[in-house]
Coordinates of C-alpha atoms in Angstrom, one line a residue:
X1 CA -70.1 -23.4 -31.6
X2 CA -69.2 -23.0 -28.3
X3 CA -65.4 -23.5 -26.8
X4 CA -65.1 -25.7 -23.6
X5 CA -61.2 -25.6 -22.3
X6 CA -60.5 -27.4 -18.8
X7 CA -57.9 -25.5 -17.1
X8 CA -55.5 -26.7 -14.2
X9 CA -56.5 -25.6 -10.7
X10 CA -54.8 -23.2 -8.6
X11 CA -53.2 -25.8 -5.6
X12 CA -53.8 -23.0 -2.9
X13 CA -57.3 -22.7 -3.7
X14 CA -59.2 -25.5 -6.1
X15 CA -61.7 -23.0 -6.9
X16 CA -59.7 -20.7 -9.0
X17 CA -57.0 -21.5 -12.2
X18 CA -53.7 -22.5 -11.5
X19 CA -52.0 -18.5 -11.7
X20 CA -49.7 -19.6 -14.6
X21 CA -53.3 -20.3 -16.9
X22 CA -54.7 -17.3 -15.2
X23 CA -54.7 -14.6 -17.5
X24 CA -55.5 -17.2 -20.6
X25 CA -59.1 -18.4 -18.4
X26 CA -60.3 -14.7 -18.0
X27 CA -60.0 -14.5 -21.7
X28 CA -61.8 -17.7 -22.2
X29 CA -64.6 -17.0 -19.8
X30 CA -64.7 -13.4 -21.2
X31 CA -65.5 -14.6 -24.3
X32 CA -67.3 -18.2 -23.9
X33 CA -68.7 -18.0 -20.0
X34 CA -66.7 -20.8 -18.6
X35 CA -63.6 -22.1 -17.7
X36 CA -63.9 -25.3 -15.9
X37 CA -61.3 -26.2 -13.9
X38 CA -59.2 -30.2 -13.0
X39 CA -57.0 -30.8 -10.1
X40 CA -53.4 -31.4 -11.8
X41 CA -52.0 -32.9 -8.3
X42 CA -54.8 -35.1 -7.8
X43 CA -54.4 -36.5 -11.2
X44 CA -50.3 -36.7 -10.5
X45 CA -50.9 -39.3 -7.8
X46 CA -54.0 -41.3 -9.9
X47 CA -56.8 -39.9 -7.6
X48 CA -59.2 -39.5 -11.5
X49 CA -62.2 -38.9 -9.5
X50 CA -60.8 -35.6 -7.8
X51 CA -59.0 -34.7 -10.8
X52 CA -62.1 -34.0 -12.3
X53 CA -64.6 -33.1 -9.7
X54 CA -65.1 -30.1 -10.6
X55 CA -65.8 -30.5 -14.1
X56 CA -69.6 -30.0 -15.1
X57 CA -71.1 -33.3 -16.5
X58 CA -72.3 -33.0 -20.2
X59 CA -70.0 -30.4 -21.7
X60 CA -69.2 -31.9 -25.2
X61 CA -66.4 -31.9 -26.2
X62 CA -63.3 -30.1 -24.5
X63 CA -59.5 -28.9 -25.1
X64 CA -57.5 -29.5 -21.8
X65 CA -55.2 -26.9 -20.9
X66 CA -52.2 -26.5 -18.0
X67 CA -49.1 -28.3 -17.2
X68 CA -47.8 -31.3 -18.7
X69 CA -48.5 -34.5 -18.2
X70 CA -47.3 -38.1 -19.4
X71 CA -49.1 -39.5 -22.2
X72 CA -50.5 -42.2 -19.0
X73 CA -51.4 -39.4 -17.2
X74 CA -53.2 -37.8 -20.5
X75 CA -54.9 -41.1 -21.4
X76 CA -56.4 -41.8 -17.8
X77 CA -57.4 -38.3 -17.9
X78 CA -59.5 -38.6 -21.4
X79 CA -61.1 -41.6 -20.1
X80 CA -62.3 -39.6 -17.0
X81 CA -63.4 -36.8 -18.7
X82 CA -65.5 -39.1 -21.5
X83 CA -67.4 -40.7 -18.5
X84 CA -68.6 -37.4 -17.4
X85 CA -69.9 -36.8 -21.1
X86 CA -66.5 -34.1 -21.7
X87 CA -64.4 -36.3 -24.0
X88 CA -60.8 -34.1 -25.2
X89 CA -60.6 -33.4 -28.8
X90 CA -57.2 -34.3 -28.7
X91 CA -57.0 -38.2 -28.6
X92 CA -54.3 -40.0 -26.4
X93 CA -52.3 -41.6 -29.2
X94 CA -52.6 -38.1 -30.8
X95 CA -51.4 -36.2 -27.5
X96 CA -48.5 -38.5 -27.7
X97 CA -47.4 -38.0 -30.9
X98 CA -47.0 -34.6 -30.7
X99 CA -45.7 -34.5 -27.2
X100 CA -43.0 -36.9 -27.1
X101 CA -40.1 -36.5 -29.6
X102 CA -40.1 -40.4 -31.0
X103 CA -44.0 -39.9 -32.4
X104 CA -42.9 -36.7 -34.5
X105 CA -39.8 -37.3 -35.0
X106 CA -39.9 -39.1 -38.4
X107 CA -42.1 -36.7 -39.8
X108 CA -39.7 -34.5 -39.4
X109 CA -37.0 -35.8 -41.1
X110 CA -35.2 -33.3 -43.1
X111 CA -36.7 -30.4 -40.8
X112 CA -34.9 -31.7 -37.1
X113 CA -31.8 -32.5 -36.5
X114 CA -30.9 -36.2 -36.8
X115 CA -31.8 -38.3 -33.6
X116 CA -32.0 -41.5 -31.6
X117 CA -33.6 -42.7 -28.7
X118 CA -34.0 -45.3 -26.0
X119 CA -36.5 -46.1 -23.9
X120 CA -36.2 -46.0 -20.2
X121 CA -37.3 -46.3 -17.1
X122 CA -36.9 -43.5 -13.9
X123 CA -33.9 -44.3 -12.3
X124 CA -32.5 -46.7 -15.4
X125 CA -28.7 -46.3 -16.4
X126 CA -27.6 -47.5 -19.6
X127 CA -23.6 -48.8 -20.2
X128 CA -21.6 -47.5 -22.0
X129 CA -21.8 -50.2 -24.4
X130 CA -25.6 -49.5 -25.3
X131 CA -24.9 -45.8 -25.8
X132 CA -22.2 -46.6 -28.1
X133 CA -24.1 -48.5 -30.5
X134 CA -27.3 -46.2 -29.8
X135 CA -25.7 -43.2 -31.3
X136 CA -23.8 -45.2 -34.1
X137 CA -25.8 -43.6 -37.3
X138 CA -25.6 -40.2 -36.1
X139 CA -23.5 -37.9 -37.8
X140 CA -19.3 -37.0 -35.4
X141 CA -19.5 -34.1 -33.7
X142 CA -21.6 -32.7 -30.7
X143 CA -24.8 -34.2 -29.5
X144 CA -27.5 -32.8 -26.9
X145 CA -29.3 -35.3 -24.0
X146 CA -32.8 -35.0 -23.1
X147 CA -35.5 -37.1 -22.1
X148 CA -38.7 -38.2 -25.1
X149 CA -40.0 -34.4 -23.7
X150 CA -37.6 -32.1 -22.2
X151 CA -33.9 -31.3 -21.6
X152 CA -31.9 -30.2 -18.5
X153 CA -30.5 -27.0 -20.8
X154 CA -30.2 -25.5 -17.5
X155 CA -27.4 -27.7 -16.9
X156 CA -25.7 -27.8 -19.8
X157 CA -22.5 -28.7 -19.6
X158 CA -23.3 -31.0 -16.6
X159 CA -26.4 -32.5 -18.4
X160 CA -27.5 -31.6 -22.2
X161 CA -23.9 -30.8 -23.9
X162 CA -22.1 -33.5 -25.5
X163 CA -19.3 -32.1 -27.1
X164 CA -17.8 -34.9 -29.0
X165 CA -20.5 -38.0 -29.7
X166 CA -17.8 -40.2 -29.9
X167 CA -16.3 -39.6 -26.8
X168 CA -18.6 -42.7 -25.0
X169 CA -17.7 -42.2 -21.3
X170 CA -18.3 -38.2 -21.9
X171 CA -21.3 -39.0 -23.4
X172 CA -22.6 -41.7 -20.5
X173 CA -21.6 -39.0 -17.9
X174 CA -24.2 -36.4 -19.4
X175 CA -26.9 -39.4 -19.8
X176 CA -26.5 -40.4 -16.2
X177 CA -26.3 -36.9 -15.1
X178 CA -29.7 -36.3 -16.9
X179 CA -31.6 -39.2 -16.2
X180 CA -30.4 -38.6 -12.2
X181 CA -31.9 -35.0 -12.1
X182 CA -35.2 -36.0 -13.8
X183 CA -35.8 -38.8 -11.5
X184 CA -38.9 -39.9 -11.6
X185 CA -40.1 -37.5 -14.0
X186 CA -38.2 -39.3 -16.6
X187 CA -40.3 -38.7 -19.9
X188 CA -40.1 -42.3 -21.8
X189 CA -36.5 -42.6 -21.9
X190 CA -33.4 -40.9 -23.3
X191 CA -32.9 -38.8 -26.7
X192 CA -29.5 -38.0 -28.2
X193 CA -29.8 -35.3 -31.2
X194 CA -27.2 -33.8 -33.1
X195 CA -26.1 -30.7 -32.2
X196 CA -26.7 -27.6 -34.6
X197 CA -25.8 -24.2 -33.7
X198 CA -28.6 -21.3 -34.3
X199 CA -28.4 -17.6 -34.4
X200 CA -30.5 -15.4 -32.2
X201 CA -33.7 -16.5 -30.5
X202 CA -36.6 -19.1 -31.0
X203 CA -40.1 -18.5 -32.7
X204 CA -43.4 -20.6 -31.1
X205 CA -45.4 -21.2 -33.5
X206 CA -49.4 -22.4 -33.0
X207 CA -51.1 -25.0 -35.4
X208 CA -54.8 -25.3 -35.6
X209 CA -55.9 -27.9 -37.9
X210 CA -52.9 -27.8 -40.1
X211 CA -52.4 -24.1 -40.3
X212 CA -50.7 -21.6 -38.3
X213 CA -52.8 -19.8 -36.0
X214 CA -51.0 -17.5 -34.2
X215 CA -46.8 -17.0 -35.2
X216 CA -44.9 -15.9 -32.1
X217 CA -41.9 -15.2 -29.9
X218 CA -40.8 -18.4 -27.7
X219 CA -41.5 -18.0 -24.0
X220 CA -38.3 -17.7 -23.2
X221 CA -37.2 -14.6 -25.2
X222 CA -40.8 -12.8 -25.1
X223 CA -39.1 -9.7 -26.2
X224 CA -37.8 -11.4 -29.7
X225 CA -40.6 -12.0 -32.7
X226 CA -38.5 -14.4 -35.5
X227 CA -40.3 -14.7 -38.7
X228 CA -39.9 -18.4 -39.8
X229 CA -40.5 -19.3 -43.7
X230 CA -42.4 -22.1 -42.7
X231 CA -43.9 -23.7 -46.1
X232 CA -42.0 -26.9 -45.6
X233 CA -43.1 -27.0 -41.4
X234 CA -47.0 -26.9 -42.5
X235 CA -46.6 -29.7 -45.1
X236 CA -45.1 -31.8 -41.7
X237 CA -47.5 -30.9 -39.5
X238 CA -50.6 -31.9 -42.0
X239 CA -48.8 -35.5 -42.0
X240 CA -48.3 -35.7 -38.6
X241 CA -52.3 -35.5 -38.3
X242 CA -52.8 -33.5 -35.2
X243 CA -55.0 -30.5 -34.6
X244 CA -53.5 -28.5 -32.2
X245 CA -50.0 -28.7 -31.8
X246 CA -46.7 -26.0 -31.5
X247 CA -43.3 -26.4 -33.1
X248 CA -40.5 -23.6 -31.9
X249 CA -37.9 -22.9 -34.7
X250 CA -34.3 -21.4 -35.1
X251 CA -32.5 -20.1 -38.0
X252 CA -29.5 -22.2 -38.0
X253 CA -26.1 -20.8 -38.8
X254 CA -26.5 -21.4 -42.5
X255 CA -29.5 -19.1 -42.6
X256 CA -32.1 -22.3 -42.8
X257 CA -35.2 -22.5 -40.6
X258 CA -34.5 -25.5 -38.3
X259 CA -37.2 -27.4 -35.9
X260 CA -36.2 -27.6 -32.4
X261 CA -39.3 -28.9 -30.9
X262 CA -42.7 -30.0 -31.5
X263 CA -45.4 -30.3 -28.7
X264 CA -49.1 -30.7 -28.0
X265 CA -50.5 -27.5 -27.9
X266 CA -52.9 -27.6 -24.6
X267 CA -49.5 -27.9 -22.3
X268 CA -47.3 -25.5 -24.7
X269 CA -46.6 -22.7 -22.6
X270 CA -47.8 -19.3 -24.4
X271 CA -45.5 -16.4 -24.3
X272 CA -46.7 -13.3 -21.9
X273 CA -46.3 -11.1 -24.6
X274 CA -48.6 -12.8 -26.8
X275 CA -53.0 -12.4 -26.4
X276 CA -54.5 -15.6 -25.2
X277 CA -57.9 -14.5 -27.5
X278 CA -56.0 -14.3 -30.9
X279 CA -55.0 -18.0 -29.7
X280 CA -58.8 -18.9 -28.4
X281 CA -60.5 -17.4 -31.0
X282 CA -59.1 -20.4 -33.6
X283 CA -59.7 -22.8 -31.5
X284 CA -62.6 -24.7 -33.0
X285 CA -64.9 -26.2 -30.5
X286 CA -67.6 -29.0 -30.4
X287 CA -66.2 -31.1 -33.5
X288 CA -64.3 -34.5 -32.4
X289 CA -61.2 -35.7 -34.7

């Protein structure tokens, strides 16, 4: 059955993917004859009727993928796209499951490190009171900060790295710190997770339909290939109930294989050392969830 993926434009030139998703829609056009392509800035400011211009009518069903979006964004987006006869294969509530931290988190349990969470607005600030009861059940010792999708690692002492939890105006520093540099791309709110330390680099691992398709380095460290045990990972994804979906993984200092993330596959970012068609090629297409 034929594959339909909607890539993100290129901004400079709405005719062409996005360069980032370049290389990975020659291989799908190579192999299935089309790549059709949405306009990821004109779905950013609401505009649904540009965002998907482009997009032939009648496709069947479709994978989206380019850069992230809010679950909003993902939902206005599926709605769009099932008016033009294209309807995603991956649902809204089951893009946001697997893209913000507070839908998989549970699942996880056991797997994650321990973690609690607050939602927020853009631009919200929390006292110091509410962050001291917020982290109350987590375990002493070092926390990270980050938003329901992404941290500000890039900053970490100024904006991820809590050293003691229990140290509330530390801790209130780093979450005002954070939630100042997001602005207003503020994911859902604010997530504190126990900190756990992890030897050598991260593996990115690809799930289709409960299985791992395609076992890889993270984006990040290209050059480094972990091989995660990851029996207890698959059981987790299969109750979490989505098709496509990535979670990256660490071998913590104890030698046991830790999740770190978990995110909707279609705005995953692949690494460049891995081949977009062994990804593609597993990629069922045509069937609805």
């Amino acid at each position: 059955m034929p594959l339909t993926v909607l890539f993100c434009a290129d901004p400079l030139d709405p005719r062409r993917a996005d360069p980032h998703f370049a290389r990975e829609a020659a291989s799908v056009r190579a192999i299935y004859g089309e790549a059709p392509l949405i306009d990821h800035d004109a779905l950013q400011r609401g505009d649904l009727a540009e965002a998907v211009r482009r997009v032939p009518r009648d496709l069947g069903p479709a994978w989206y993928r380019g850069w992230m979006v809010t679950a909003g964004q993902y939902e206005q987006l599926a709605a769009a796209l099932e008016d033009r006869g294209t309807p995603l294969i991956t649902r809204p509530t089951d893009y946001r499951r697997a893209h913000e931290l507070p839908g998989w988190h549970d699942t996880f349990a056991g797997l994650t490190p321990p973690s609690v969470w607050l939602p927020l607005s853009p631009g919200g600030d929390p006292d110091a009171g509410t962050l001291e009861e917020l982290v109350r059940e987590l375990p002493d010792g070092a926390a990270v900060v980050k938003d329901y999708v992404k941290s500000r690692k890039h900053e970490w002492d100024e904006a991820c790295f809590v050293p003691d939890l229990r140290d509330t105006e530390d801790l209130q520093r780093v979450v005002t710190r954070m939630i100042e540099l997001q602005d207003d791309f503020l994911a859902g709110g604010i997530v504190v997770r126990a900190y756990e330390s992890y030897l050598g680099a991260e593996a990115r691992v690809w799930w289709v339909d409960g299985e791992p398709a395609l076992v890889g380095p993270h984006p990040d460290t290209p050059g480094n290939r972990p091989d995660p045990v990851l029996d207890d990972v698959r059981a987790a994804i299969r109750a979490l109930g989505c098709r496509f979906v990535t979670t990256d993984l660490a071998l913590r200092a104890d030698e046991v294989w830790r999740v770190v993330e978990v995110g909707d596959g279609q705005v995953s970012d692949l690494a460049s050392s891995e081949s977009p068609v062994e990804l593609y090629e597993q990629l069922p297409g045509g069937a609805l969830s």
